[in-house]
PDB file of C-alpha atoms in Angstrom:
ATOM      1  CA  UNK A   1      87.380 119.855 149.511  1.00 38.00           C
ATOM      2  CA  UNK A   2      87.765 116.291 148.254  1.00 40.00           C
ATOM      3  CA  UNK A   3      84.552 115.207 149.934  1.00 42.00           C
ATOM      4  CA  UNK A   4      81.784 114.476 147.417  1.00 41.00           C
ATOM      5  CA  UNK A   5      78.819 116.817 147.257  1.00 46.00           C
ATOM      6  CA  UNK A   6      75.680 114.824 148.020  1.00 44.00           C
ATOM      7  CA  UNK A   7      73.631 117.229 145.939  1.00 43.00           C
ATOM      8  CA  UNK A   8      75.896 116.708 142.930  1.00 46.00           C
ATOM      9  CA  UNK A   9      75.755 112.959 143.473  1.00 47.00           C
ATOM     10  CA  UNK A  10      71.966 113.081 143.636  1.00 43.00           C
ATOM     11  CA  UNK A  11      71.560 115.016 140.409  1.00 41.00           C
ATOM     12  CA  UNK A  12      74.084 112.746 138.664  1.00 45.00           C
ATOM     13  CA  UNK A  13      72.046 109.714 139.702  1.00 44.00           C
ATOM     14  CA  UNK A  14      68.802 111.439 138.720  1.00 43.00           C
ATOM     15  CA  UNK A  15      70.121 112.176 135.242  1.00 40.00           C
ATOM     16  CA  UNK A  16      71.397 108.641 134.745  1.00 44.00           C
ATOM     17  CA  UNK A  17      68.134 107.050 135.779  1.00 44.00           C
ATOM     18  CA  UNK A  18      65.506 109.346 134.307  1.00 43.00           C
ATOM     19  CA  UNK A  19      67.127 109.317 130.873  1.00 37.00           C
ATOM     20  CA  UNK A  20      66.595 105.585 130.670  1.00 43.00           C
ATOM     21  CA  UNK A  21      63.467 103.913 129.421  1.00 37.00           C
ATOM     22  CA  UNK A  22      61.455 102.447 132.267  1.00 39.00           C
ATOM     23  CA  UNK A  23      59.620  99.210 131.712  1.00 38.00           C
ATOM     24  CA  UNK A  24      58.230  96.400 133.793  1.00 41.00           C
ATOM     25  CA  UNK A  25      61.329  94.397 132.955  1.00 48.00           C
ATOM     26  CA  UNK A  26      63.541  96.922 134.762  1.00 77.00           C
ATOM     27  CA  UNK A  27      61.711  96.780 138.059  1.00 91.00           C
ATOM     28  CA  UNK A  28      62.603  93.989 140.471  1.00 93.00           C
ATOM     29  CA  UNK A  29      59.419  91.986 140.956  1.00 93.00           C
ATOM     30  CA  UNK A  30      60.347  88.400 141.813  1.00 94.00           C
ATOM     31  CA  UNK A  31      62.100  87.233 144.969  1.00 94.00           C
ATOM     32  CA  UNK A  32      65.313  86.518 143.078  1.00 95.00           C
ATOM     33  CA  UNK A  33      65.220  89.922 141.346  1.00 96.00           C
ATOM     34  CA  UNK A  34      64.712  91.646 144.698  1.00 96.00           C
ATOM     35  CA  UNK A  35      67.663  89.770 146.201  1.00 96.00           C
ATOM     36  CA  UNK A  36      69.799  90.728 143.203  1.00 96.00           C
ATOM     37  CA  UNK A  37      68.816  94.404 143.527  1.00 97.00           C
ATOM     38  CA  UNK A  38      69.711  94.464 147.216  1.00 97.00           C
ATOM     39  CA  UNK A  39      72.983  92.565 146.911  1.00 97.00           C
ATOM     40  CA  UNK A  40      74.160  94.685 143.972  1.00 97.00           C
ATOM     41  CA  UNK A  41      73.356  97.913 145.812  1.00 97.00           C
ATOM     42  CA  UNK A  42      75.213  96.725 148.906  1.00 97.00           C
ATOM     43  CA  UNK A  43      78.210  95.857 146.723  1.00 97.00           C
ATOM     44  CA  UNK A  44      78.056  99.333 145.183  1.00 97.00           C
ATOM     45  CA  UNK A  45      78.301 100.983 148.622  1.00 97.00           C
ATOM     46  CA  UNK A  46      80.917  98.494 149.813  1.00 97.00           C
ATOM     47  CA  UNK A  47      83.140  99.421 146.862  1.00 96.00           C
ATOM     48  CA  UNK A  48      83.418 103.007 148.113  1.00 96.00           C
ATOM     49  CA  UNK A  49      82.680 102.517 151.813  1.00 95.00           C
ATOM     50  CA  UNK A  50      85.551 104.545 153.260  1.00 94.00           C
ATOM     51  CA  UNK A  51      85.165 107.486 150.883  1.00 94.00           C
ATOM     52  CA  UNK A  52      81.393 107.500 151.233  1.00 93.00           C
ATOM     53  CA  UNK A  53      81.621 107.533 155.018  1.00 91.00           C
ATOM     54  CA  UNK A  54      84.139 110.384 155.047  1.00 89.00           C
ATOM     55  CA  UNK A  55      82.092 112.364 152.543  1.00 90.00           C
ATOM     56  CA  UNK A  56      79.007 112.193 154.752  1.00 88.00           C
ATOM     57  CA  UNK A  57      80.501 112.892 158.160  1.00 88.00           C
ATOM     58  CA  UNK A  58      79.606 116.591 158.075  1.00 87.00           C
ATOM     59  CA  UNK A  59      76.260 116.211 156.270  1.00 90.00           C
ATOM     60  CA  UNK A  60      73.681 118.033 158.411  1.00 92.00           C
ATOM     61  CA  UNK A  61      70.615 115.902 159.144  1.00 95.00           C
ATOM     62  CA  UNK A  62      69.753 117.628 162.432  1.00 95.00           C
ATOM     63  CA  UNK A  63      66.372 118.608 160.945  1.00 96.00           C
ATOM     64  CA  UNK A  64      65.569 114.915 160.412  1.00 97.00           C
ATOM     65  CA  UNK A  65      66.806 113.892 163.868  1.00 98.00           C
ATOM     66  CA  UNK A  66      64.657 116.593 165.436  1.00 98.00           C
ATOM     67  CA  UNK A  67      61.644 115.352 163.462  1.00 98.00           C
ATOM     68  CA  UNK A  68      62.156 111.818 164.833  1.00 98.00           C
ATOM     69  CA  UNK A  69      62.508 112.960 168.435  1.00 98.00           C
ATOM     70  CA  UNK A  70      59.821 115.661 168.504  1.00 98.00           C
ATOM     71  CA  UNK A  71      56.824 113.304 169.020  1.00 97.00           C
ATOM     72  CA  UNK A  72      58.668 111.093 171.553  1.00 98.00           C
ATOM     73  CA  UNK A  73      58.938 111.422 175.351  1.00 97.00           C
ATOM     74  CA  UNK A  74      61.573 113.844 176.628  1.00 96.00           C
ATOM     75  CA  UNK A  75      61.739 112.656 180.240  1.00 96.00           C
ATOM     76  CA  UNK A  76      63.848 109.524 179.688  1.00 97.00           C
ATOM     77  CA  UNK A  77      66.506 108.024 177.428  1.00 98.00           C
ATOM     78  CA  UNK A  78      65.013 106.480 174.284  1.00 98.00           C
ATOM     79  CA  UNK A  79      65.846 103.214 172.549  1.00 98.00           C
ATOM     80  CA  UNK A  80      66.580 104.141 168.932  1.00 98.00           C
ATOM     81  CA  UNK A  81      67.477 102.152 165.812  1.00 98.00           C
ATOM     82  CA  UNK A  82      69.510 103.817 163.052  1.00 98.00           C
ATOM     83  CA  UNK A  83      68.798 101.908 159.826  1.00 98.00           C
ATOM     84  CA  UNK A  84      71.658 101.912 157.309  1.00 97.00           C
ATOM     85  CA  UNK A  85      73.854 103.758 159.772  1.00 97.00           C
ATOM     86  CA  UNK A  86      76.932 103.770 157.474  1.00 96.00           C
ATOM     87  CA  UNK A  87      79.793 105.531 159.305  1.00 95.00           C
ATOM     88  CA  UNK A  88      77.886 105.771 162.608  1.00 97.00           C
ATOM     89  CA  UNK A  89      77.570 109.558 162.378  1.00 97.00           C
ATOM     90  CA  UNK A  90      73.988 109.627 163.626  1.00 98.00           C
ATOM     91  CA  UNK A  91      74.598 106.966 166.272  1.00 98.00           C
ATOM     92  CA  UNK A  92      77.091 109.410 167.781  1.00 98.00           C
ATOM     93  CA  UNK A  93      74.496 112.191 167.638  1.00 98.00           C
ATOM     94  CA  UNK A  94      71.824 110.079 169.344  1.00 98.00           C
ATOM     95  CA  UNK A  95      74.272 108.975 172.049  1.00 98.00           C
ATOM     96  CA  UNK A  96      75.367 112.546 172.696  1.00 98.00           C
ATOM     97  CA  UNK A  97      71.699 113.429 173.220  1.00 98.00           C
ATOM     98  CA  UNK A  98      71.551 110.815 175.979  1.00 98.00           C
ATOM     99  CA  UNK A  99      69.742 108.032 174.118  1.00 98.00           C
ATOM    100  CA  UNK A 100      70.504 104.316 173.702  1.00 98.00           C
ATOM    101  CA  UNK A 101      71.177 103.745 170.012  1.00 98.00           C
ATOM    102  CA  UNK A 102      71.610 100.604 167.932  1.00 98.00           C
ATOM    103  CA  UNK A 103      72.846 100.683 164.352  1.00 98.00           C
ATOM    104  CA  UNK A 104      72.002  98.452 161.407  1.00 98.00           C
ATOM    105  CA  UNK A 105      73.711  98.163 158.034  1.00 98.00           C
ATOM    106  CA  UNK A 106      74.166  95.576 155.314  1.00 98.00           C
ATOM    107  CA  UNK A 107      77.738  96.587 154.416  1.00 98.00           C
ATOM    108  CA  UNK A 108      80.283  94.856 156.691  1.00 98.00           C
ATOM    109  CA  UNK A 109      82.743  97.748 156.408  1.00 97.00           C
ATOM    110  CA  UNK A 110      80.074 100.215 157.531  1.00 98.00           C
ATOM    111  CA  UNK A 111      79.198  98.012 160.514  1.00 98.00           C
ATOM    112  CA  UNK A 112      82.839  97.948 161.570  1.00 98.00           C
ATOM    113  CA  UNK A 113      83.222 101.720 161.144  1.00 97.00           C
ATOM    114  CA  UNK A 114      80.012 102.488 163.011  1.00 97.00           C
ATOM    115  CA  UNK A 115      80.924 100.283 165.982  1.00 98.00           C
ATOM    116  CA  UNK A 116      84.357 101.896 166.212  1.00 97.00           C
ATOM    117  CA  UNK A 117      83.081 105.460 165.872  1.00 97.00           C
ATOM    118  CA  UNK A 118      80.042 105.250 168.141  1.00 97.00           C
ATOM    119  CA  UNK A 119      80.647 102.427 170.597  1.00 98.00           C
ATOM    120  CA  UNK A 120      77.069 101.321 169.911  1.00 98.00           C
ATOM    121  CA  UNK A 121      75.901  97.826 168.956  1.00 98.00           C
ATOM    122  CA  UNK A 122      75.561  97.520 165.169  1.00 98.00           C
ATOM    123  CA  UNK A 123      73.652  94.673 163.536  1.00 98.00           C
ATOM    124  CA  UNK A 124      74.597  93.489 160.052  1.00 98.00           C
ATOM    125  CA  UNK A 125      71.328  92.985 158.197  1.00 98.00           C
ATOM    126  CA  UNK A 126      70.082  93.420 154.631  1.00 96.00           C
ATOM    127  CA  UNK A 127      67.054  95.659 154.128  1.00 97.00           C
ATOM    128  CA  UNK A 128      65.565  92.907 151.968  1.00 95.00           C
ATOM    129  CA  UNK A 129      65.784  90.396 154.817  1.00 96.00           C
ATOM    130  CA  UNK A 130      65.244  92.289 158.048  1.00 98.00           C
ATOM    131  CA  UNK A 131      64.839  90.229 161.203  1.00 98.00           C
ATOM    132  CA  UNK A 132      64.143  92.678 164.020  1.00 98.00           C
ATOM    133  CA  UNK A 133      63.111  92.064 167.632  1.00 98.00           C
ATOM    134  CA  UNK A 134      59.486  92.821 168.424  1.00 98.00           C
ATOM    135  CA  UNK A 135      58.616  96.106 170.167  1.00 98.00           C
ATOM    136  CA  UNK A 136      62.270  96.864 170.940  1.00 98.00           C
ATOM    137  CA  UNK A 137      62.503 100.545 169.982  1.00 98.00           C
ATOM    138  CA  UNK A 138      60.873 103.869 170.788  1.00 98.00           C
ATOM    139  CA  UNK A 139      62.071 105.354 167.506  1.00 98.00           C
ATOM    140  CA  UNK A 140      63.549 104.183 164.204  1.00 98.00           C
ATOM    141  CA  UNK A 141      65.591 106.473 161.953  1.00 98.00           C
ATOM    142  CA  UNK A 142      65.769 105.461 158.277  1.00 98.00           C
ATOM    143  CA  UNK A 143      67.741 108.262 156.645  1.00 97.00           C
ATOM    144  CA  UNK A 144      68.290 108.109 152.867  1.00 95.00           C
ATOM    145  CA  UNK A 145      68.134 104.346 152.533  1.00 97.00           C
ATOM    146  CA  UNK A 146      64.679 102.845 151.975  1.00 98.00           C
ATOM    147  CA  UNK A 147      64.534 104.206 148.405  1.00 97.00           C
ATOM    148  CA  UNK A 148      67.064 101.513 147.502  1.00 97.00           C
ATOM    149  CA  UNK A 149      64.464  98.836 148.223  1.00 97.00           C
ATOM    150  CA  UNK A 150      62.423  97.563 145.281  1.00 97.00           C
ATOM    151  CA  UNK A 151      58.785  98.479 145.670  1.00 97.00           C
ATOM    152  CA  UNK A 152      57.949  94.768 145.865  1.00 97.00           C
ATOM    153  CA  UNK A 153      60.083  94.514 149.028  1.00 97.00           C
ATOM    154  CA  UNK A 154      58.655  97.542 150.835  1.00 98.00           C
ATOM    155  CA  UNK A 155      55.663  95.868 152.556  1.00 98.00           C
ATOM    156  CA  UNK A 156      57.852  93.236 154.248  1.00 98.00           C
ATOM    157  CA  UNK A 157      60.461  95.796 155.308  1.00 98.00           C
ATOM    158  CA  UNK A 158      57.856  98.213 156.670  1.00 98.00           C
ATOM    159  CA  UNK A 159      56.187  95.352 158.547  1.00 98.00           C
ATOM    160  CA  UNK A 160      59.507  94.556 160.228  1.00 98.00           C
ATOM    161  CA  UNK A 161      60.139  98.196 161.129  1.00 98.00           C
ATOM    162  CA  UNK A 162      56.612  98.678 162.455  1.00 98.00           C
ATOM    163  CA  UNK A 163      56.811  95.437 164.411  1.00 98.00           C
ATOM    164  CA  UNK A 164      60.054  96.527 166.089  1.00 98.00           C
ATOM    165  CA  UNK A 165      58.467  99.764 167.340  1.00 98.00           C
ATOM    166  CA  UNK A 166      56.757  99.881 170.693  1.00 98.00           C
ATOM    167  CA  UNK A 167      53.124 101.066 170.609  1.00 97.00           C
ATOM    168  CA  UNK A 168      53.233 104.813 170.022  1.00 98.00           C
ATOM    169  CA  UNK A 169      56.756 104.530 168.621  1.00 98.00           C
ATOM    170  CA  UNK A 170      57.945 106.727 165.774  1.00 98.00           C
ATOM    171  CA  UNK A 171      59.539 105.946 162.393  1.00 98.00           C
ATOM    172  CA  UNK A 172      61.262 108.821 160.565  1.00 98.00           C
ATOM    173  CA  UNK A 173      62.135 108.238 156.909  1.00 98.00           C
ATOM    174  CA  UNK A 174      64.079 110.512 154.581  1.00 98.00           C
ATOM    175  CA  UNK A 175      63.583 109.210 151.072  1.00 96.00           C
ATOM    176  CA  UNK A 176      64.581 110.336 147.620  1.00 96.00           C
ATOM    177  CA  UNK A 177      61.244 110.907 145.912  1.00 96.00           C
ATOM    178  CA  UNK A 178      60.008 110.748 142.340  1.00 95.00           C
ATOM    179  CA  UNK A 179      58.817 114.343 141.852  1.00 95.00           C
ATOM    180  CA  UNK A 180      55.149 113.271 141.493  1.00 95.00           C
ATOM    181  CA  UNK A 181      56.094 110.125 139.569  1.00 95.00           C
ATOM    182  CA  UNK A 182      56.844 106.517 140.538  1.00 96.00           C
ATOM    183  CA  UNK A 183      60.224 105.608 139.089  1.00 94.00           C
ATOM    184  CA  UNK A 184      62.057 102.368 139.728  1.00 95.00           C
ATOM    185  CA  UNK A 185      65.035 100.569 138.254  1.00 95.00           C
ATOM    186  CA  UNK A 186      68.782 100.349 137.911  1.00 95.00           C
ATOM    187  CA  UNK A 187      71.157 103.260 137.778  1.00 93.00           C
ATOM    188  CA  UNK A 188      74.901 103.519 137.323  1.00 91.00           C
ATOM    189  CA  UNK A 189      76.899 102.801 140.445  1.00 92.00           C
ATOM    190  CA  UNK A 190      79.601 104.651 142.299  1.00 93.00           C
ATOM    191  CA  UNK A 191      82.307 102.765 140.396  1.00 94.00           C
ATOM    192  CA  UNK A 192      82.606 101.620 136.809  1.00 93.00           C
ATOM    193  CA  UNK A 193      81.992  98.009 137.835  1.00 94.00           C
ATOM    194  CA  UNK A 194      78.985  98.433 140.127  1.00 95.00           C
ATOM    195  CA  UNK A 195      75.379  99.516 139.846  1.00 95.00           C
ATOM    196  CA  UNK A 196      72.640 100.558 142.218  1.00 95.00           C
ATOM    197  CA  UNK A 197      68.898  99.983 142.455  1.00 96.00           C
ATOM    198  CA  UNK A 198      66.557 102.858 143.257  1.00 96.00           C
ATOM    199  CA  UNK A 199      62.828 103.250 143.787  1.00 96.00           C
ATOM    200  CA  UNK A 200      61.734 106.869 143.783  1.00 96.00           C
ATOM    201  CA  UNK A 201      58.031 107.032 144.616  1.00 97.00           C
ATOM    202  CA  UNK A 202      55.696 109.998 144.464  1.00 97.00           C
ATOM    203  CA  UNK A 203      54.600 111.405 147.800  1.00 97.00           C
ATOM    204  CA  UNK A 204      51.112 109.999 147.246  1.00 97.00           C
ATOM    205  CA  UNK A 205      52.348 106.467 146.560  1.00 98.00           C
ATOM    206  CA  UNK A 206      54.800 106.521 149.452  1.00 98.00           C
ATOM    207  CA  UNK A 207      52.169 107.753 151.926  1.00 98.00           C
ATOM    208  CA  UNK A 208      49.679 105.126 150.716  1.00 98.00           C
ATOM    209  CA  UNK A 209      52.325 102.403 151.102  1.00 98.00           C
ATOM    210  CA  UNK A 210      53.113 103.370 154.689  1.00 98.00           C
ATOM    211  CA  UNK A 211      49.469 103.791 155.663  1.00 98.00           C
ATOM    212  CA  UNK A 212      48.732 100.350 154.243  1.00 98.00           C
ATOM    213  CA  UNK A 213      51.526  99.053 156.498  1.00 98.00           C
ATOM    214  CA  UNK A 214      49.605 100.332 159.520  1.00 98.00           C
ATOM    215  CA  UNK A 215      51.463 103.574 160.200  1.00 98.00           C
ATOM    216  CA  UNK A 216      49.945 106.986 160.956  1.00 98.00           C
ATOM    217  CA  UNK A 217      51.469 110.091 159.370  1.00 98.00           C
ATOM    218  CA  UNK A 218      52.546 112.782 161.833  1.00 97.00           C
ATOM    219  CA  UNK A 219      54.590 115.184 159.723  1.00 97.00           C
ATOM    220  CA  UNK A 220      56.158 115.565 156.281  1.00 97.00           C
ATOM    221  CA  UNK A 221      58.518 118.039 154.634  1.00 97.00           C
ATOM    222  CA  UNK A 222      60.935 118.271 151.722  1.00 97.00           C
ATOM    223  CA  UNK A 223      64.722 118.657 151.929  1.00 95.00           C
ATOM    224  CA  UNK A 224      67.141 120.327 151.807  1.00 93.00           C
ATOM    225  CA  UNK A 225      65.426 123.250 153.580  1.00 92.00           C
ATOM    226  CA  UNK A 226      65.225 126.688 152.022  1.00 92.00           C
ATOM    227  CA  UNK A 227      65.345 125.493 148.410  1.00 95.00           C
ATOM    228  CA  UNK A 228      62.748 125.639 145.620  1.00 95.00           C
ATOM    229  CA  UNK A 229      60.810 122.361 145.327  1.00 93.00           C
ATOM    230  CA  UNK A 230      62.640 121.240 142.143  1.00 93.00           C
ATOM    231  CA  UNK A 231      65.860 121.381 144.201  1.00 96.00           C
ATOM    232  CA  UNK A 232      64.455 119.352 147.100  1.00 96.00           C
ATOM    233  CA  UNK A 233      65.009 115.718 146.115  1.00 96.00           C
ATOM    234  CA  UNK A 234      64.284 114.268 149.554  1.00 97.00           C
ATOM    235  CA  UNK A 235      60.921 113.808 151.257  1.00 98.00           C
ATOM    236  CA  UNK A 236      60.922 113.311 155.033  1.00 98.00           C
ATOM    237  CA  UNK A 237      57.907 111.575 156.535  1.00 98.00           C
ATOM    238  CA  UNK A 238      57.392 110.890 160.239  1.00 98.00           C
ATOM    239  CA  UNK A 239      55.090 108.025 161.246  1.00 98.00           C
ATOM    240  CA  UNK A 240      53.628 106.690 164.475  1.00 98.00           C
ATOM    241  CA  UNK A 241      52.779 103.102 165.282  1.00 98.00           C
ATOM    242  CA  UNK A 242      49.299 103.382 166.802  1.00 97.00           C
ATOM    243  CA  UNK A 243      48.828 102.704 170.492  1.00 92.00           C
ATOM    244  CA  UNK A 244      47.040  99.469 171.174  1.00 79.00           C
ATOM    245  CA  UNK A 245      43.311  99.910 171.539  1.00 67.00           C
ATOM    246  CA  UNK A 246      42.021  99.172 175.016  1.00 47.00           C
TER     247      UNK A 246
END
């Protein structure tokens, strides 16, 4: 098959990044550095948008979708947001399950693809500058995307995501993790002329960050399933926005 193996891509990125020397100068701290990290990463995906989308069409994330939906009501259609929806693969899945899905992506080509494939509304927004409607969604699905945000940008992004959930709403995040370390910086891109920013946090740091943002942990597990921990580069965490106190 000509479709790229996501596992091979992951380990290639891991090798490129972890062999570099990390320093405070590598991490994006200032507002301008954060904007640069986000825009460069978007350009990296945009450079290979069609191939990336095709390569991920048959990637099985049903375990993650089930984790998002499990704590939510089953007696009505849900309003769901798919963050960084890329090709629209998961928008199609949510729609087929009877839910009302909205996509979001920062790459114009992905937005166009996702609208065409799913028929769902797709908003073009940058993770570094989210502007989401308040209490609009029952669930938010952030699959393999938030680890591209600099750590300095996470509180604002999580505040937007939390704010867009209805009370009792659920946020499911699948994130590349740092294997008990916090690692952040630039890595080689998907083409010779692009680069990508990654922030791979330890489970402890990631959980602390989300709890500080006012989210309550429901469930967590590593992926892909059935592999030894060193071969599970993704951590899935499922969070609830607390119900308002009476």
